[in-house]
mmCIF file of C-alpha atoms in Angstrom:
data_model
loop_
_atom_site.group_PDB
_atom_site.id
_atom_site.type_symbol
_atom_site.label_atom_id
_atom_site.label_comp_id
_atom_site.label_asym_id
_atom_site.label_seq_id
_atom_site.Cartn_x
_atom_site.Cartn_y
_atom_site.Cartn_z
ATOM 1 C CA UNK K 164 15.595 6.327 1.007
ATOM 2 C CA UNK K 165 15.696 9.112 -1.880
ATOM 3 C CA UNK K 166 14.607 8.535 -5.442
ATOM 4 C CA UNK K 167 17.081 11.009 -7.211
ATOM 5 C CA UNK K 168 16.231 10.336 -10.734
ATOM 6 C CA UNK K 169 13.105 8.684 -12.434
ATOM 7 C CA UNK K 170 12.937 7.667 -16.012
ATOM 8 C CA UNK K 171 9.487 6.778 -17.636
ATOM 9 C CA UNK K 172 8.882 5.383 -21.112
ATOM 10 C CA UNK K 173 5.502 4.497 -22.440
ATOM 11 C CA UNK K 174 3.786 4.160 -19.002
ATOM 12 C CA UNK K 175 0.066 4.803 -19.172
ATOM 13 C CA UNK K 176 -0.246 8.207 -20.848
ATOM 14 C CA UNK K 177 3.371 9.374 -20.423
ATOM 15 C CA UNK K 178 5.380 8.771 -23.528
ATOM 16 C CA UNK K 179 8.752 9.746 -22.326
ATOM 17 C CA UNK K 180 10.074 11.662 -19.123
ATOM 18 C CA UNK K 181 13.447 11.812 -17.212
ATOM 19 C CA UNK K 182 12.908 13.679 -13.920
ATOM 20 C CA UNK K 183 15.891 14.977 -11.647
ATOM 21 C CA UNK K 184 14.011 15.074 -8.323
ATOM 22 C CA UNK K 185 14.419 16.943 -5.098
ATOM 23 C CA UNK K 186 15.341 14.860 -2.003
ATOM 24 C CA UNK K 187 12.507 16.428 -0.113
ATOM 25 C CA UNK K 188 9.299 17.636 -1.936
ATOM 26 C CA UNK K 189 8.268 17.145 -5.392
ATOM 27 C CA UNK K 190 5.144 18.791 -6.548
ATOM 28 C CA UNK K 191 3.207 17.765 -9.606
ATOM 29 C CA UNK K 192 0.623 20.430 -10.742
ATOM 30 C CA UNK K 193 -2.198 20.020 -13.347
ATOM 31 C CA UNK K 194 -5.777 19.508 -14.088
ATOM 32 C CA UNK K 195 -7.542 16.146 -13.385
ATOM 33 C CA UNK K 196 -6.593 13.360 -15.900
ATOM 34 C CA UNK K 197 -3.498 14.802 -17.356
ATOM 35 C CA UNK K 198 -1.122 12.067 -15.880
ATOM 36 C CA UNK K 199 -0.097 13.497 -12.450
ATOM 37 C CA UNK K 200 -1.237 10.259 -10.660
ATOM 38 C CA UNK K 201 0.439 8.312 -13.190
ATOM 39 C CA UNK K 202 3.890 9.760 -12.327
ATOM 40 C CA UNK K 203 3.256 8.635 -8.691
ATOM 41 C CA UNK K 204 2.031 5.240 -9.836
ATOM 42 C CA UNK K 205 5.423 4.734 -11.641
ATOM 43 C CA UNK K 206 7.093 5.466 -8.313
ATOM 44 C CA UNK K 207 4.807 2.968 -6.621
ATOM 45 C CA UNK K 208 5.536 0.303 -9.328
ATOM 46 C CA UNK K 209 9.310 0.499 -8.662
ATOM 47 C CA UNK K 210 8.584 -0.279 -4.827
ATOM 48 C CA UNK K 211 5.883 -3.051 -5.227
ATOM 49 C CA UNK K 212 6.484 -4.553 -8.820
ATOM 50 C CA UNK K 213 3.010 -3.715 -9.632
ATOM 51 C CA UNK K 214 0.724 -0.618 -10.318
ATOM 52 C CA UNK K 215 -1.325 0.644 -7.454
ATOM 53 C CA UNK K 216 -4.443 1.055 -9.825
ATOM 54 C CA UNK K 217 -4.363 -1.926 -12.219
ATOM 55 C CA UNK K 218 -3.026 -5.375 -11.447
ATOM 56 C CA UNK K 219 -2.741 -6.297 -15.099
ATOM 57 C CA UNK K 220 0.706 -5.397 -16.199
ATOM 58 C CA UNK K 221 0.134 -5.165 -19.861
ATOM 59 C CA UNK K 222 -2.645 -2.421 -19.196
ATOM 60 C CA UNK K 223 -0.036 0.063 -18.046
ATOM 61 C CA UNK K 224 1.738 0.082 -21.422
ATOM 62 C CA UNK K 225 0.798 3.128 -23.224
ATOM 63 C CA UNK K 226 -1.780 2.836 -26.032
ATOM 64 C CA UNK K 227 -0.320 1.645 -29.449
ATOM 65 C CA UNK K 228 3.107 1.077 -27.887
ATOM 66 C CA UNK K 229 4.620 -2.300 -27.705
ATOM 67 C CA UNK K 230 6.338 -1.951 -24.402
ATOM 68 C CA UNK K 231 7.022 0.080 -21.235
ATOM 69 C CA UNK K 232 10.109 0.698 -19.129
ATOM 70 C CA UNK K 233 10.615 2.460 -15.711
ATOM 71 C CA UNK K 234 14.064 3.085 -14.235
ATOM 72 C CA UNK K 235 14.822 4.670 -10.838
ATOM 73 C CA UNK K 236 18.231 5.720 -9.339
ATOM 74 C CA UNK K 237 18.092 5.881 -5.582
ATOM 75 C CA UNK K 238 20.230 7.133 -2.749
ATOM 76 C CA UNK K 239 20.077 4.517 -0.002
ATOM 77 C CA UNK K 240 21.708 5.401 3.406
ATOM 78 C CA UNK K 241 21.972 1.592 3.898
ATOM 79 C CA UNK K 242 24.854 1.459 1.275
ATOM 80 C CA UNK K 243 28.340 1.571 2.551
ATOM 81 C CA UNK K 244 29.679 4.016 0.008
ATOM 82 C CA UNK K 245 28.040 7.486 0.228
ATOM 83 C CA UNK K 246 28.261 7.984 -3.581
ATOM 84 C CA UNK K 247 26.997 4.620 -4.381
ATOM 85 C CA UNK K 248 23.592 4.524 -6.078
ATOM 86 C CA UNK K 249 20.677 1.864 -6.105
ATOM 87 C CA UNK K 250 19.387 1.155 -9.606
ATOM 88 C CA UNK K 251 15.991 -0.451 -9.989
ATOM 89 C CA UNK K 252 14.395 -0.926 -13.450
ATOM 90 C CA UNK K 253 11.398 -2.876 -14.892
ATOM 91 C CA UNK K 254 10.448 -3.425 -18.464
ATOM 92 C CA UNK K 255 7.761 -5.401 -20.308
ATOM 93 C CA UNK K 256 6.785 -6.087 -23.950
ATOM 94 C CA UNK K 257 3.347 -7.107 -24.796
ATOM 95 C CA UNK K 258 2.750 -10.708 -24.648
ATOM 96 C CA UNK K 259 5.788 -11.384 -22.473
ATOM 97 C CA UNK K 260 6.611 -11.303 -18.776
ATOM 98 C CA UNK K 261 8.110 -8.256 -17.087
ATOM 99 C CA UNK K 262 11.733 -8.122 -16.100
ATOM 100 C CA UNK K 263 12.590 -6.440 -12.810
ATOM 101 C CA UNK K 264 16.192 -5.685 -12.173
ATOM 102 C CA UNK K 265 18.307 -4.423 -9.230
ATOM 103 C CA UNK K 266 21.562 -2.820 -10.233
ATOM 104 C CA UNK K 267 20.976 -4.685 -13.721
ATOM 105 C CA UNK K 268 20.625 -8.154 -12.134
ATOM 106 C CA UNK K 269 17.205 -9.706 -12.695
ATOM 107 C CA UNK K 270 15.234 -11.004 -9.717
ATOM 108 C CA UNK K 271 14.472 -14.697 -9.584
ATOM 109 C CA UNK K 272 11.408 -13.985 -7.476
ATOM 110 C CA UNK K 273 9.679 -10.570 -7.257
ATOM 111 C CA UNK K 274 8.904 -11.033 -3.455
ATOM 112 C CA UNK K 275 12.563 -10.555 -2.910
ATOM 113 C CA UNK K 276 12.291 -6.998 -3.963
ATOM 114 C CA UNK K 277 9.365 -6.060 -1.686
ATOM 115 C CA UNK K 278 10.497 -3.949 1.234
ATOM 116 C CA UNK K 279 13.678 -2.863 -0.374
ATOM 117 C CA UNK K 280 12.216 0.576 -1.069
ATOM 118 C CA UNK K 281 9.388 1.063 1.591
ATOM 119 C CA UNK K 282 6.713 3.316 0.452
ATOM 120 C CA UNK K 283 3.386 4.724 1.755
ATOM 121 C CA UNK K 284 0.907 6.150 -0.700
ATOM 122 C CA UNK K 285 -2.269 8.221 0.128
ATOM 123 C CA UNK K 286 -4.880 8.404 -2.613
ATOM 124 C CA UNK K 287 -8.588 9.499 -3.135
ATOM 125 C CA UNK K 288 -9.371 5.799 -3.667
ATOM 126 C CA UNK K 289 -8.312 5.125 0.009
ATOM 127 C CA UNK K 290 -11.837 5.951 1.279
ATOM 128 C CA UNK K 291 -12.756 2.451 0.036
ATOM 129 C CA UNK K 292 -10.982 1.463 3.368
ATOM 130 C CA UNK K 293 -14.004 2.780 5.185
ATOM 131 C CA UNK K 294 -16.693 2.317 2.385
ATOM 132 C CA UNK K 295 -15.358 -0.959 0.763
ATOM 133 C CA UNK K 296 -15.268 -4.539 1.835
ATOM 134 C CA UNK K 297 -13.084 -6.322 4.355
ATOM 135 C CA UNK K 298 -10.722 -7.330 1.524
ATOM 136 C CA UNK K 299 -9.623 -3.664 1.186
ATOM 137 C CA UNK K 300 -8.761 -3.483 4.932
ATOM 138 C CA UNK K 301 -6.905 -6.864 4.779
ATOM 139 C CA UNK K 302 -4.970 -5.512 1.880
ATOM 140 C CA UNK K 303 -3.973 -2.552 4.018
ATOM 141 C CA UNK K 304 -2.450 -4.969 6.656
ATOM 142 C CA UNK K 305 -0.726 -6.964 4.043
ATOM 143 C CA UNK K 306 0.957 -4.221 2.132
ATOM 144 C CA UNK K 307 2.663 -2.793 5.255
ATOM 145 C CA UNK K 308 3.622 -5.913 7.019
ATOM 146 C CA UNK K 309 5.084 -7.493 3.826
ATOM 147 C CA UNK K 310 7.582 -4.490 3.617
ATOM 148 C CA UNK K 311 9.270 -5.284 6.805
ATOM 149 C CA UNK K 312 8.761 -9.002 7.400
ATOM 150 C CA UNK K 313 9.546 -11.381 4.426
ATOM 151 C CA UNK K 314 8.099 -14.351 6.331
ATOM 152 C CA UNK K 315 4.769 -12.674 6.117
ATOM 153 C CA UNK K 316 4.716 -12.896 2.389
ATOM 154 C CA UNK K 317 5.634 -16.541 2.496
ATOM 155 C CA UNK K 318 2.951 -17.232 5.227
ATOM 156 C CA UNK K 319 0.295 -15.399 3.016
ATOM 157 C CA UNK K 320 1.177 -17.411 -0.078
ATOM 158 C CA UNK K 321 0.876 -20.706 1.865
ATOM 159 C CA UNK K 322 -2.449 -19.710 3.530
ATOM 160 C CA UNK K 323 -3.959 -18.611 0.019
ATOM 161 C CA UNK K 324 -2.846 -21.923 -1.763
ATOM 162 C CA UNK K 325 -4.330 -24.044 1.063
ATOM 163 C CA UNK K 326 -7.316 -21.932 1.219
ATOM 164 C CA UNK K 327 -7.828 -22.243 -2.558
ATOM 165 C CA UNK K 328 -7.311 -26.029 -2.542
ATOM 166 C CA UNK K 329 -9.736 -26.595 0.350
ATOM 167 C CA UNK K 330 -12.462 -24.557 -1.580
ATOM 168 C CA UNK K 331 -11.825 -26.699 -4.669
ATOM 169 C CA UNK K 332 -12.561 -29.843 -2.662
ATOM 170 C CA UNK K 333 -15.532 -28.265 -1.059
ATOM 171 C CA UNK K 334 -17.066 -27.500 -4.535
ATOM 172 C CA UNK K 335 -16.792 -31.019 -5.671
ATOM 173 C CA UNK K 336 -20.241 -32.244 -6.798
ATOM 174 C CA UNK K 337 -19.700 -35.798 -8.212
ATOM 175 C CA UNK K 338 -18.326 -37.311 -5.064
ATOM 176 C CA UNK K 339 -17.435 -36.498 -1.484
ATOM 177 C CA UNK K 340 -13.844 -34.964 -1.112
ATOM 178 C CA UNK K 341 -11.071 -37.195 0.265
ATOM 179 C CA UNK K 342 -11.075 -36.581 4.147
ATOM 180 C CA UNK K 343 -7.330 -36.943 4.359
ATOM 181 C CA UNK K 344 -6.632 -34.433 1.754
ATOM 182 C CA UNK K 345 -9.264 -32.114 3.447
ATOM 183 C CA UNK K 346 -7.544 -32.423 6.725
ATOM 184 C CA UNK K 347 -4.034 -31.781 5.155
ATOM 185 C CA UNK K 348 -5.199 -28.371 3.469
ATOM 186 C CA UNK K 349 -7.010 -27.283 6.715
ATOM 187 C CA UNK K 350 -3.851 -28.120 8.695
ATOM 188 C CA UNK K 351 -1.936 -25.874 6.196
ATOM 189 C CA UNK K 352 -4.531 -23.083 6.479
ATOM 190 C CA UNK K 353 -4.562 -23.188 10.201
ATOM 191 C CA UNK K 354 -0.706 -23.291 10.561
ATOM 192 C CA UNK K 355 -0.045 -20.280 8.076
ATOM 193 C CA UNK K 356 -3.248 -18.532 9.400
ATOM 194 C CA UNK K 357 -2.151 -18.498 12.843
ATOM 195 C CA UNK K 358 1.186 -17.043 11.789
ATOM 196 C CA UNK K 359 -0.714 -14.236 9.977
ATOM 197 C CA UNK K 360 -2.893 -13.533 12.981
ATOM 198 C CA UNK K 361 0.085 -13.113 15.169
ATOM 199 C CA UNK K 362 1.760 -10.685 12.862
ATOM 200 C CA UNK K 363 -1.486 -8.719 12.179
ATOM 201 C CA UNK K 364 -2.357 -8.472 15.913
ATOM 202 C CA UNK K 365 1.158 -7.195 16.616
ATOM 203 C CA UNK K 366 1.145 -4.598 13.915
ATOM 204 C CA UNK K 367 -2.410 -3.292 14.752
ATOM 205 C CA UNK K 368 -1.503 -3.049 18.498
ATOM 206 C CA UNK K 369 1.538 -0.969 17.796
ATOM 207 C CA UNK K 370 -0.111 1.076 15.040
ATOM 208 C CA UNK K 371 -3.197 2.306 16.845
ATOM 209 C CA UNK K 372 -1.719 4.767 19.387
ATOM 210 C CA UNK K 373 0.337 6.242 16.664
ATOM 211 C CA UNK K 374 -2.775 6.745 14.208
ATOM 212 C CA UNK K 375 -4.678 8.168 17.048
ATOM 213 C CA UNK K 376 -2.143 10.704 17.746
ATOM 214 C CA UNK K 377 -1.819 11.706 14.202
ATOM 215 C CA UNK K 378 -5.792 11.945 13.947
ATOM 216 C CA UNK K 379 -5.822 14.090 17.007
ATOM 217 C CA UNK K 380 -3.101 16.423 15.581
ATOM 218 C CA UNK K 381 -4.880 16.911 12.263
ATOM 219 C CA UNK K 382 -8.461 17.386 13.638
ATOM 220 C CA UNK K 383 -7.041 19.497 16.556
ATOM 221 C CA UNK K 384 -8.737 17.136 19.131
ATOM 222 C CA UNK K 385 -12.318 17.559 17.825
ATOM 223 C CA UNK K 386 -13.038 13.971 17.657
ATOM 224 C CA UNK K 387 -12.002 10.437 19.149
ATOM 225 C CA UNK K 388 -11.227 7.708 16.836
ATOM 226 C CA UNK K 389 -10.582 3.829 17.248
ATOM 227 C CA UNK K 390 -9.350 0.830 15.490
ATOM 228 C CA UNK K 391 -9.986 -2.662 16.228
ATOM 229 C CA UNK K 392 -8.730 -5.980 14.473
ATOM 230 C CA UNK K 393 -11.243 -8.732 14.408
ATOM 231 C CA UNK K 394 -10.412 -12.221 13.330
ATOM 232 C CA UNK K 395 -11.853 -15.838 13.706
ATOM 233 C CA UNK K 396 -8.403 -16.737 15.303
ATOM 234 C CA UNK K 397 -9.890 -14.864 18.483
ATOM 235 C CA UNK K 398 -12.516 -17.697 18.833
ATOM 236 C CA UNK K 399 -9.806 -20.278 19.628
ATOM 237 C CA UNK K 400 -7.323 -22.535 17.716
ATOM 238 C CA UNK K 401 -7.933 -21.857 14.120
ATOM 239 C CA UNK K 402 -7.847 -25.499 13.130
ATOM 240 C CA UNK K 403 -10.917 -26.261 15.336
ATOM 241 C CA UNK K 404 -12.772 -23.200 14.138
ATOM 242 C CA UNK K 405 -12.284 -24.257 10.400
ATOM 243 C CA UNK K 406 -13.298 -27.795 11.022
ATOM 244 C CA UNK K 407 -16.192 -26.940 13.304
ATOM 245 C CA UNK K 408 -18.372 -25.816 10.392
ATOM 246 C CA UNK K 409 -17.110 -28.183 7.609
ATOM 247 C CA UNK K 410 -20.647 -29.449 6.745
ATOM 248 C CA UNK K 411 -21.816 -25.871 6.278
ATOM 249 C CA UNK K 412 -18.868 -24.974 4.213
ATOM 250 C CA UNK K 413 -19.450 -28.037 2.019
ATOM 251 C CA UNK K 414 -23.039 -26.787 1.582
ATOM 252 C CA UNK K 415 -22.136 -23.260 0.352
ATOM 253 C CA UNK K 416 -18.886 -24.427 -1.381
ATOM 254 C CA UNK K 417 -16.464 -22.386 0.156
ATOM 255 C CA UNK K 418 -14.554 -21.567 3.390
ATOM 256 C CA UNK K 419 -16.583 -19.451 5.866
ATOM 257 C CA UNK K 420 -13.870 -19.295 8.511
ATOM 258 C CA UNK K 421 -10.238 -18.308 8.503
ATOM 259 C CA UNK K 422 -7.966 -15.330 8.277
ATOM 260 C CA UNK K 423 -9.414 -14.427 4.733
ATOM 261 C CA UNK K 424 -12.312 -13.041 6.690
ATOM 262 C CA UNK K 425 -10.285 -10.860 8.914
ATOM 263 C CA UNK K 426 -11.409 -7.237 9.140
ATOM 264 C CA UNK K 427 -10.509 -3.981 10.807
ATOM 265 C CA UNK K 428 -13.327 -1.937 12.558
ATOM 266 C CA UNK K 429 -12.912 1.758 12.245
ATOM 267 C CA UNK K 430 -14.931 3.846 14.733
ATOM 268 C CA UNK K 431 -15.721 7.685 15.342
ATOM 269 C CA UNK K 432 -16.887 8.427 18.892
ATOM 270 C CA UNK K 433 -17.323 4.680 19.375
ATOM 271 C CA UNK K 434 -19.735 4.449 16.589
ATOM 272 C CA UNK K 435 -18.854 2.760 13.081
ATOM 273 C CA UNK K 436 -16.907 5.309 11.069
ATOM 274 C CA UNK K 437 -18.774 4.124 7.794
ATOM 275 C CA UNK K 438 -22.046 5.264 9.323
ATOM 276 C CA UNK K 439 -21.022 8.330 11.316
ATOM 277 C CA UNK K 440 -18.158 10.070 9.426
ATOM 278 C CA UNK K 441 -18.417 12.930 7.051
ATOM 279 C CA UNK K 442 -16.358 13.149 3.971
ATOM 280 C CA UNK K 443 -13.799 15.406 5.766
ATOM 281 C CA UNK K 444 -13.706 12.962 8.798
ATOM 282 C CA UNK K 445 -13.503 9.904 6.545
ATOM 283 C CA UNK K 446 -10.470 11.438 4.830
ATOM 284 C CA UNK K 447 -8.763 12.607 8.088
ATOM 285 C CA UNK K 448 -9.112 9.023 9.193
ATOM 286 C CA UNK K 449 -7.527 7.463 6.074
ATOM 287 C CA UNK K 450 -4.733 10.076 6.127
ATOM 288 C CA UNK K 451 -4.071 9.522 9.807
ATOM 289 C CA UNK K 452 -3.830 5.769 9.216
ATOM 290 C CA UNK K 453 -1.473 6.069 6.272
ATOM 291 C CA UNK K 454 0.889 8.648 8.186
ATOM 292 C CA UNK K 455 0.926 6.029 11.127
ATOM 293 C CA UNK K 456 1.971 3.426 8.530
ATOM 294 C CA UNK K 457 4.776 5.644 7.530
ATOM 295 C CA UNK K 458 5.914 6.214 11.118
ATOM 296 C CA UNK K 459 5.739 2.356 11.666
ATOM 297 C CA UNK K 460 7.769 1.421 8.646
ATOM 298 C CA UNK K 461 10.375 4.012 9.461
ATOM 299 C CA UNK K 462 10.915 2.357 12.855
ATOM 300 C CA UNK K 463 10.882 -1.239 11.773
ATOM 301 C CA UNK K 464 13.297 -3.506 10.081
ATOM 302 C CA UNK K 465 13.581 -1.316 6.632
ATOM 303 C CA UNK K 466 16.107 0.799 8.424
ATOM 304 C CA UNK K 467 15.407 3.590 6.042
ATOM 305 C CA UNK K 468 12.883 6.354 5.646
ATOM 306 C CA UNK K 469 9.943 5.387 3.332
ATOM 307 C CA UNK K 470 8.930 7.656 0.390
ATOM 308 C CA UNK K 471 5.686 9.306 0.975
ATOM 309 C CA UNK K 472 3.188 9.731 -2.037
ATOM 310 C CA UNK K 473 0.331 12.171 -1.612
ATOM 311 C CA UNK K 474 -2.160 12.143 -4.455
ATOM 312 C CA UNK K 475 -4.897 14.844 -4.136
ATOM 313 C CA UNK K 476 -5.248 14.814 -0.405
ATOM 314 C CA UNK K 477 -6.642 18.196 0.104
ATOM 315 C CA UNK K 478 -9.996 17.673 -1.461
ATOM 316 C CA UNK K 479 -12.848 17.637 0.957
ATOM 317 C CA UNK K 480 -10.838 18.916 3.872
ATOM 318 C CA UNK K 481 -11.421 22.151 5.565
ATOM 319 C CA UNK K 482 -8.713 24.793 5.831
ATOM 320 C CA UNK K 483 -7.757 23.912 9.448
ATOM 321 C CA UNK K 484 -7.059 20.207 8.557
ATOM 322 C CA UNK K 485 -5.237 21.188 5.383
ATOM 323 C CA UNK K 486 -2.963 23.507 7.605
ATOM 324 C CA UNK K 487 -2.272 20.742 10.109
ATOM 325 C CA UNK K 488 -1.394 18.177 7.231
ATOM 326 C CA UNK K 489 0.800 20.696 5.788
ATOM 327 C CA UNK K 490 2.541 21.279 9.080
ATOM 328 C CA UNK K 491 3.055 17.490 9.817
ATOM 329 C CA UNK K 492 4.485 16.467 6.185
ATOM 330 C CA UNK K 493 6.886 19.611 6.264
ATOM 331 C CA UNK K 494 8.563 18.385 9.554
ATOM 332 C CA UNK K 495 11.813 16.601 9.647
ATOM 333 C CA UNK K 496 10.010 13.390 10.543
ATOM 334 C CA UNK K 497 9.321 12.790 6.754
ATOM 335 C CA UNK K 498 11.672 12.297 4.050
ATOM 336 C CA UNK K 499 11.174 12.479 0.293
ATOM 337 C CA UNK K 500 7.489 13.562 -0.417
ATOM 338 C CA UNK K 501 5.754 13.253 -3.940
ATOM 339 C CA UNK K 502 2.563 15.463 -3.965
ATOM 340 C CA UNK K 503 -0.153 16.167 -6.559
ATOM 341 C CA UNK K 504 -2.743 18.896 -6.675
ATOM 342 C CA UNK K 505 -4.844 20.824 -9.122
ATOM 343 C CA UNK K 506 -4.434 23.962 -6.774
ATOM 344 C CA UNK K 507 -1.436 25.667 -6.702
ATOM 345 C CA UNK K 508 -2.549 27.486 -3.681
ATOM 346 C CA UNK K 509 -2.277 24.381 -1.450
ATOM 347 C CA UNK K 510 1.240 23.815 -2.536
ATOM 348 C CA UNK K 511 2.204 27.453 -1.933
ATOM 349 C CA UNK K 512 0.937 26.924 1.708
ATOM 350 C CA UNK K 513 3.414 24.071 2.012
ATOM 351 C CA UNK K 514 6.331 25.596 0.509
ATOM 352 C CA UNK K 515 5.594 28.964 2.149
ATOM 353 C CA UNK K 516 5.725 27.493 5.671
ATOM 354 C CA UNK K 517 8.822 25.549 5.476
ATOM 355 C CA UNK K 518 12.353 25.724 4.232
ATOM 356 C CA UNK K 519 12.121 22.538 2.317
ATOM 357 C CA UNK K 520 14.156 21.963 -0.793
ATOM 358 C CA UNK K 521 11.603 21.402 -3.451
ATOM 359 C CA UNK K 522 10.855 21.052 -7.166
ATOM 360 C CA UNK K 523 7.510 21.920 -9.011
ATOM 361 C CA UNK K 524 6.652 19.919 -12.165
ATOM 362 C CA UNK K 525 3.807 20.913 -14.471
ATOM 363 C CA UNK K 526 2.026 18.042 -16.103
ATOM 364 C CA UNK K 527 -0.305 18.509 -19.294
ATOM 365 C CA UNK K 528 -1.390 15.344 -21.332
ATOM 366 C CA UNK K 529 1.377 13.228 -20.325
ATOM 367 C CA UNK K 530 4.125 15.889 -20.710
ATOM 368 C CA UNK K 531 5.886 16.704 -17.641
ATOM 369 C CA UNK K 532 7.951 20.210 -17.394
ATOM 370 C CA UNK K 533 9.907 21.297 -14.406
ATOM 371 C CA UNK K 534 9.837 24.931 -13.145
#
């Protein structure tokens, strides 16, 4: 998949921009806070129907403007006609819902779009995967699996609804909840949860060796890392695990067991990454994990090479690790890349060590100019 043309109107601090993009490397240079990340976020929005940094759609509209519009023109190798282009657009006025269109035809359900334009993004906030809660790590699995398996989105929606309904019953104070209704929601939680567990297990099993190989390449074999999936489903049939502690759940007012508590355990030399890893090692871990996701999506049902967004990835990395990342992303294994940095030297390293087609864009206070 290649994004040939990107149009932005009133998106965050970008008033208006129309960018003709390189099919390989697109570099956005500028100081912190000038809008480089917002360009990448616009690309992200066109893939996932939402911003990577703000779940509230109206919050991405430029201050004092009534609407925003994003348009992307893609070259898709899955299309039969070589000169045929895929057009994706989204627009929203304040106080109304957004309108997401594919080739000018509006989607009835936004979930129909997820996976059409596979994308992997690496950002400074990804360190929350290590430092943050289990919700961050579950979200990582959800974002990748939903891009190649539509049934996963449906199972996740059904599980979340049943989980919410069960929690509502558990919080009832004026009377005991209807036991038949409780059993109904528990059965739906268990059925959808087992599906999610199976898909997450298969994903992590296949992802882990690829991730470890990328880490070895970036660190030049200096450390050994691990990745383990932990779930209540591993204790037995989920329906039994959920019902076993219903009385305790009733006491606290929410569901203590289920796949909404799933987690990933990150290790460095068999010790918790959160406790043992340096800033550079943590960043190496996250980058290797994201590059493994890219490899996974490329091989799965998407049947197209994902877009790769690299936002300020060189900070806190030593020169050896930067060089290895440069070598990896410059290889033929990767397709179209969007990269931001405040330091032109890093980008010169990438461009100087490869024959990649590239474009450089300078960003300043929301204004984007090509060089």
